[in-house]
mmCIF file of C-alpha atoms in Angstrom:
data_model
loop_
_atom_site.group_PDB
_atom_site.id
_atom_site.type_symbol
_atom_site.label_atom_id
_atom_site.label_comp_id
_atom_site.label_asym_id
_atom_site.label_seq_id
_atom_site.Cartn_x
_atom_site.Cartn_y
_atom_site.Cartn_z
ATOM 1 C CA GLN B 1 108.603 107.941 85.215
ATOM 2 C CA LEU B 2 107.364 109.769 82.116
ATOM 3 C CA VAL B 3 110.763 110.341 80.454
ATOM 4 C CA PRO B 4 112.115 106.790 81.018
ATOM 5 C CA ALA B 5 108.742 105.399 79.913
ATOM 6 C CA LEU B 6 108.929 107.335 76.630
ATOM 7 C CA VAL B 7 112.493 106.118 76.043
ATOM 8 C CA LEU B 8 111.429 102.545 76.794
ATOM 9 C CA THR B 9 108.440 102.739 74.449
ATOM 10 C CA ALA B 10 110.529 104.170 71.608
ATOM 11 C CA SER B 11 113.190 101.504 72.210
ATOM 12 C CA LEU B 12 110.684 98.652 72.080
ATOM 13 C CA VAL B 13 109.096 99.984 68.892
ATOM 14 C CA HIS B 14 112.520 100.329 67.273
ATOM 15 C CA ALA B 15 113.617 96.846 68.420
ATOM 16 C CA ILE B 16 110.467 95.217 67.047
ATOM 17 C CA ARG B 17 110.676 97.047 63.708
ATOM 18 C CA ARG B 18 114.386 96.372 63.346
ATOM 19 C CA HIS B 19 114.775 92.852 64.725
ATOM 20 C CA GLY B 20 111.254 91.430 65.111
ATOM 21 C CA TRP B 21 109.108 90.299 68.004
ATOM 22 C CA ARG B 22 111.414 87.408 68.900
ATOM 23 C CA PHE B 23 114.311 89.740 69.638
ATOM 24 C CA ALA B 24 112.145 92.016 71.773
ATOM 25 C CA TRP B 25 110.802 88.999 73.672
ATOM 26 C CA ASP B 26 114.269 87.588 74.357
ATOM 27 C CA GLU B 27 115.719 90.937 75.381
ATOM 28 C CA ALA B 28 112.904 92.770 77.156
ATOM 29 C CA SER B 29 110.173 90.331 78.159
ATOM 30 C CA LEU B 30 110.318 91.816 81.668
ATOM 31 C CA ALA B 31 108.397 94.773 80.247
ATOM 32 C CA LEU B 32 105.304 92.530 80.136
ATOM 33 C CA ILE B 33 105.111 92.746 83.923
ATOM 34 C CA ILE B 34 103.934 96.352 83.580
ATOM 35 C CA PRO B 35 100.713 95.794 81.561
ATOM 36 C CA ALA B 36 100.142 92.452 83.306
ATOM 37 C CA LEU B 37 100.023 94.067 86.740
ATOM 38 C CA VAL B 38 97.819 96.915 85.521
ATOM 39 C CA PHE B 39 95.462 94.335 83.967
ATOM 40 C CA ALA B 40 95.395 92.318 87.207
ATOM 41 C CA TYR B 41 94.461 95.413 89.215
ATOM 42 C CA ALA B 42 91.687 96.174 86.729
ATOM 43 C CA VAL B 43 90.285 92.628 86.862
ATOM 44 C CA LEU B 44 90.391 92.583 90.668
ATOM 45 C CA SER B 45 88.814 96.063 90.838
ATOM 46 C CA ALA B 46 91.657 97.127 93.132
ATOM 47 C CA ASN B 47 91.542 100.599 94.664
ATOM 48 C CA VAL B 48 94.988 101.445 93.264
ATOM 49 C CA ILE B 49 97.188 103.900 95.132
ATOM 50 C CA SER B 50 100.736 104.929 94.320
ATOM 51 C CA ARG B 51 102.534 102.263 96.359
ATOM 52 C CA TYR B 52 100.741 99.519 94.423
ATOM 53 C CA LEU B 53 102.824 100.535 91.395
ATOM 54 C CA VAL B 54 106.157 99.917 93.156
ATOM 55 C CA PRO B 55 106.513 96.308 91.848
ATOM 56 C CA PHE B 56 107.095 97.544 88.304
ATOM 57 C CA THR B 57 108.328 101.139 88.527
ATOM 58 C CA PRO B 58 112.035 100.107 88.826
ATOM 59 C CA LEU B 59 111.693 98.156 85.578
ATOM 60 C CA ILE B 60 110.948 101.304 83.570
ATOM 61 C CA PRO B 61 114.345 103.054 84.008
ATOM 62 C CA ILE B 62 116.202 99.716 83.833
ATOM 63 C CA LEU B 63 114.621 98.827 80.488
ATOM 64 C CA ALA B 64 115.035 102.408 79.294
ATOM 65 C CA LEU B 65 118.797 101.984 79.786
ATOM 66 C CA TRP B 66 118.565 98.729 77.828
ATOM 67 C CA GLY B 67 116.939 100.655 74.983
ATOM 68 C CA LEU B 68 119.599 103.374 75.006
ATOM 69 C CA LYS B 69 122.334 100.730 74.922
ATOM 70 C CA HIS B 70 120.849 99.031 71.870
ATOM 71 C CA ALA B 71 120.401 102.411 70.181
ATOM 72 C CA GLU B 72 124.076 103.126 70.828
ATOM 73 C CA LEU B 73 125.107 99.798 69.252
ATOM 74 C CA HIS B 74 122.759 100.177 66.307
ATOM 75 C CA PHE B 75 123.687 103.745 65.399
ATOM 76 C CA GLU B 76 127.325 103.314 66.423
ATOM 77 C CA TRP B 77 127.365 106.456 68.489
ATOM 78 C CA PRO B 78 130.767 107.614 69.772
ATOM 79 C CA TRP B 79 131.061 107.483 73.543
ATOM 80 C CA LYS B 80 130.791 111.264 73.871
ATOM 81 C CA ARG B 81 127.432 111.306 72.078
ATOM 82 C CA SER B 82 126.191 108.343 74.125
ATOM 83 C CA LEU B 83 127.185 110.116 77.321
ATOM 84 C CA ALA B 84 125.497 113.335 76.192
ATOM 85 C CA ILE B 85 122.223 111.545 75.324
ATOM 86 C CA LEU B 86 122.192 109.580 78.571
ATOM 87 C CA SER B 87 122.952 112.723 80.587
ATOM 88 C CA THR B 88 120.180 114.631 78.808
ATOM 89 C CA VAL B 89 117.616 111.930 79.581
ATOM 90 C CA VAL B 90 118.687 111.793 83.224
ATOM 91 C CA LEU B 91 118.630 115.570 83.658
ATOM 92 C CA ILE B 92 115.194 115.961 82.048
ATOM 93 C CA ALA B 93 113.794 113.161 84.233
ATOM 94 C CA LEU B 94 115.399 114.725 87.306
ATOM 95 C CA ALA B 95 114.013 118.168 86.490
ATOM 96 C CA GLN B 96 110.542 116.718 85.972
ATOM 97 C CA ASN B 97 110.656 114.967 89.344
ATOM 98 C CA ILE B 98 111.914 118.075 91.136
ATOM 99 C CA VAL B 99 109.019 120.100 89.714
ATOM 100 C CA ILE B 100 106.453 117.446 90.666
ATOM 101 C CA TYR B 101 107.942 117.089 94.147
ATOM 102 C CA GLY B 102 107.881 120.837 94.755
ATOM 103 C CA THR B 103 104.437 121.572 93.326
ATOM 104 C CA VAL B 104 102.529 118.411 94.259
ATOM 105 C CA ALA B 105 104.279 116.326 96.915
ATOM 106 C CA LEU B 106 105.471 119.018 99.332
ATOM 107 C CA PRO B 107 102.075 120.781 99.684
ATOM 108 C CA HIS B 108 100.449 117.398 100.259
ATOM 109 C CA ILE B 109 103.043 116.492 102.905
ATOM 110 C CA ALA B 110 102.289 119.733 104.754
ATOM 111 C CA ARG B 111 98.527 119.090 104.665
ATOM 112 C CA PHE B 112 98.948 115.487 105.708
ATOM 113 C CA ARG B 113 101.195 116.365 108.631
ATOM 114 C CA GLN B 114 98.617 118.887 109.815
ATOM 115 C CA GLY B 115 95.927 116.210 109.605
ATOM 116 C CA MET B 116 98.070 113.712 111.486
ATOM 117 C CA GLU B 117 98.581 116.144 114.370
ATOM 118 C CA GLU B 118 95.095 117.675 114.457
ATOM 119 C CA CYS B 119 92.987 114.615 113.589
ATOM 120 C CA PHE B 120 94.706 111.215 113.914
ATOM 121 C CA ARG B 121 96.671 111.934 117.090
ATOM 122 C CA PRO B 122 93.669 113.340 119.044
ATOM 123 C CA ILE B 123 91.563 110.356 117.942
ATOM 124 C CA GLY B 124 94.273 108.004 119.165
ATOM 125 C CA TYR B 125 94.405 109.742 122.553
ATOM 126 C CA TRP B 126 90.604 109.723 122.806
ATOM 127 C CA LEU B 127 90.540 105.962 122.233
ATOM 128 C CA ARG B 128 93.309 105.425 124.779
ATOM 129 C CA ASN B 129 91.541 107.491 127.449
ATOM 130 C CA ASN B 130 87.930 106.478 126.807
ATOM 131 C CA THR B 131 87.928 102.808 125.821
ATOM 132 C CA PRO B 132 88.835 99.612 127.706
ATOM 133 C CA PRO B 133 92.264 98.080 126.947
ATOM 134 C CA ASP B 134 90.715 95.086 125.172
ATOM 135 C CA ALA B 135 88.531 97.208 122.866
ATOM 136 C CA LYS B 136 88.555 96.334 119.170
ATOM 137 C CA VAL B 137 88.624 99.303 116.805
ATOM 138 C CA LEU B 138 87.964 99.385 113.063
ATOM 139 C CA ALA B 139 89.641 102.333 111.310
ATOM 140 C CA HIS B 140 90.130 103.400 107.722
ATOM 141 C CA ASP B 141 93.703 104.531 108.445
ATOM 142 C CA VAL B 142 95.504 102.640 111.206
ATOM 143 C CA GLY B 143 99.037 104.078 111.547
ATOM 144 C CA LEU B 144 99.161 106.840 114.144
ATOM 145 C CA ILE B 145 95.709 106.029 115.530
ATOM 146 C CA ALA B 146 96.766 102.510 116.520
ATOM 147 C CA TYR B 147 100.177 103.627 117.779
ATOM 148 C CA VAL B 148 98.776 106.333 120.075
ATOM 149 C CA SER B 149 95.633 104.514 121.196
ATOM 150 C CA GLU B 150 97.431 101.289 122.221
ATOM 151 C CA ARG B 151 94.336 99.370 121.165
ATOM 152 C CA THR B 152 93.772 96.532 118.724
ATOM 153 C CA VAL B 153 92.945 98.355 115.494
ATOM 154 C CA TYR B 154 91.799 96.689 112.281
ATOM 155 C CA ASP B 155 92.597 98.425 108.993
ATOM 156 C CA THR B 156 89.811 97.073 106.808
ATOM 157 C CA PRO B 157 90.761 98.569 103.424
ATOM 158 C CA GLY B 158 94.504 98.169 104.020
ATOM 159 C CA LEU B 159 94.953 94.617 105.318
ATOM 160 C CA VAL B 160 93.376 92.459 102.647
ATOM 161 C CA THR B 161 93.026 89.108 104.408
ATOM 162 C CA PRO B 162 90.797 86.447 102.815
ATOM 163 C CA ASP B 163 88.002 87.255 105.290
ATOM 164 C CA VAL B 164 88.158 90.974 104.535
ATOM 165 C CA ARG B 165 88.306 90.332 100.812
ATOM 166 C CA ARG B 166 85.171 88.197 100.965
ATOM 167 C CA ALA B 167 83.400 90.753 103.148
ATOM 168 C CA PHE B 168 84.106 93.764 100.971
ATOM 169 C CA GLY B 169 84.332 92.119 97.556
ATOM 170 C CA THR B 170 84.506 94.757 94.827
ATOM 171 C CA ILE B 171 82.314 97.326 96.584
ATOM 172 C CA PRO B 172 83.967 100.734 97.174
ATOM 173 C CA PRO B 173 85.179 101.114 100.793
ATOM 174 C CA ASP B 174 82.804 104.007 101.573
ATOM 175 C CA GLU B 175 79.764 102.046 100.461
ATOM 176 C CA ALA B 176 80.963 98.887 102.191
ATOM 177 C CA MET B 177 81.339 100.787 105.460
ATOM 178 C CA ALA B 178 77.842 102.246 105.095
ATOM 179 C CA GLN B 179 76.449 98.728 104.594
ATOM 180 C CA GLY B 180 78.426 97.333 107.538
ATOM 181 C CA LEU B 181 80.003 94.609 105.424
ATOM 182 C CA TYR B 182 83.043 94.578 107.714
ATOM 183 C CA ARG B 183 81.000 92.586 110.257
ATOM 184 C CA ALA B 184 81.702 89.441 108.260
ATOM 185 C CA ALA B 185 85.413 89.867 109.080
ATOM 186 C CA VAL B 186 85.459 91.646 112.440
ATOM 187 C CA VAL B 187 82.905 92.859 114.986
ATOM 188 C CA PRO B 188 84.431 96.032 116.442
ATOM 189 C CA ASP B 189 83.575 97.887 119.609
ATOM 190 C CA TYR B 190 84.448 101.213 117.960
ATOM 191 C CA VAL B 191 84.580 102.375 114.345
ATOM 192 C CA VAL B 192 86.595 105.288 112.973
ATOM 193 C CA ASP B 193 84.858 106.188 109.707
ATOM 194 C CA ARG B 194 86.190 108.524 107.009
ATOM 195 C CA SER B 195 83.765 110.446 104.812
ATOM 196 C CA ARG B 196 82.952 113.793 103.258
ATOM 197 C CA VAL B 197 79.935 114.085 105.545
ATOM 198 C CA PRO B 198 80.510 113.986 109.318
ATOM 199 C CA GLU B 199 78.592 111.401 111.343
ATOM 200 C CA ARG B 200 77.069 109.794 108.263
ATOM 201 C CA LEU B 201 76.750 106.406 110.007
ATOM 202 C CA ALA B 202 74.981 107.724 113.106
ATOM 203 C CA GLY B 203 72.066 105.546 114.158
ATOM 204 C CA ALA B 204 70.662 103.348 116.871
ATOM 205 C CA SER B 205 73.659 101.001 116.805
ATOM 206 C CA MET B 206 76.334 103.606 115.931
ATOM 207 C CA SER B 207 76.753 106.420 118.437
ATOM 208 C CA PRO B 208 79.101 109.282 117.360
ATOM 209 C CA GLN B 209 81.696 110.133 120.004
ATOM 210 C CA LEU B 210 84.172 112.449 118.261
ATOM 211 C CA THR B 211 84.450 114.076 114.826
ATOM 212 C CA LEU B 212 87.542 115.842 113.501
ATOM 213 C CA PRO B 213 88.398 117.251 110.045
ATOM 214 C CA PHE B 214 91.389 116.144 107.962
ATOM 215 C CA PRO B 215 92.561 118.634 105.274
ATOM 216 C CA GLY B 216 93.225 116.501 102.217
ATOM 217 C CA VAL B 217 94.119 112.860 102.740
ATOM 218 C CA GLY B 218 94.824 112.127 99.074
ATOM 219 C CA ILE B 219 97.660 113.700 97.113
ATOM 220 C CA ARG B 220 95.295 114.540 94.230
ATOM 221 C CA SER B 221 92.633 116.181 96.367
ATOM 222 C CA SER B 222 92.726 118.927 98.976
ATOM 223 C CA ASP B 223 89.091 118.401 99.997
ATOM 224 C CA THR B 224 88.514 118.198 103.745
ATOM 225 C CA LEU B 225 87.368 114.794 104.988
ATOM 226 C CA PHE B 226 85.873 113.997 108.371
ATOM 227 C CA TYR B 227 86.906 111.193 110.704
ATOM 228 C CA THR B 228 84.169 110.200 113.141
ATOM 229 C CA VAL B 229 84.601 107.816 116.082
ATOM 230 C CA TYR B 230 81.505 105.700 116.733
ATOM 231 C CA LYS B 231 80.733 103.465 119.642
ATOM 232 C CA VAL B 232 79.109 100.273 118.346
ATOM 233 C CA GLU B 233 76.196 98.994 120.380
ATOM 234 C CA GLN B 234 76.568 95.223 120.464
ATOM 235 C CA LYS B 235 73.357 93.252 120.050
#
């Protein structure tokens, strides 16, 4: 979104300088959604990941087109020049996205697929074969684990219900798991923990059953994380 964002920013600056704040407000007040959402995430201490930005990312190219249209009217560009400028912006944005996709997204997809097949799927099968059908499982990443295991799986950091929100508050997920804050929302029979250190939660009430590596869960990091299945001893 870098190229459309630059066009949008330049368009808003030009509109304000040329026509004043009132014009910009009447024409492009939708742009306020972008900083408003970012501010809300900051206030709520949200652990922001890429999909959380989806509510406003379509607005950036839409408003960028609005800016190009007003520039065309203001400077009275002939249609050939307008078409050339629009095509240039689109091609640069497309080239940027192709480069990012090839150098960042594709390697991550390959790592993630490997982790799905070598970590999540075996954990799911282990849960299916070694736990009772009514077992409750708490996992950091539900998806394939829940699908394969055929068990009731709670995704604590992903499904933000009021109970989970109160239990975790603003504490980072790793620390909240270490403190067992999830117990205020759900009391699981098994926990699938994710951490840089295998079996970090092992103790009298948490018995490690299976540990598998995952080569780079996040798109920005290729560090290997460890998923450990614990059996929870109920008191």
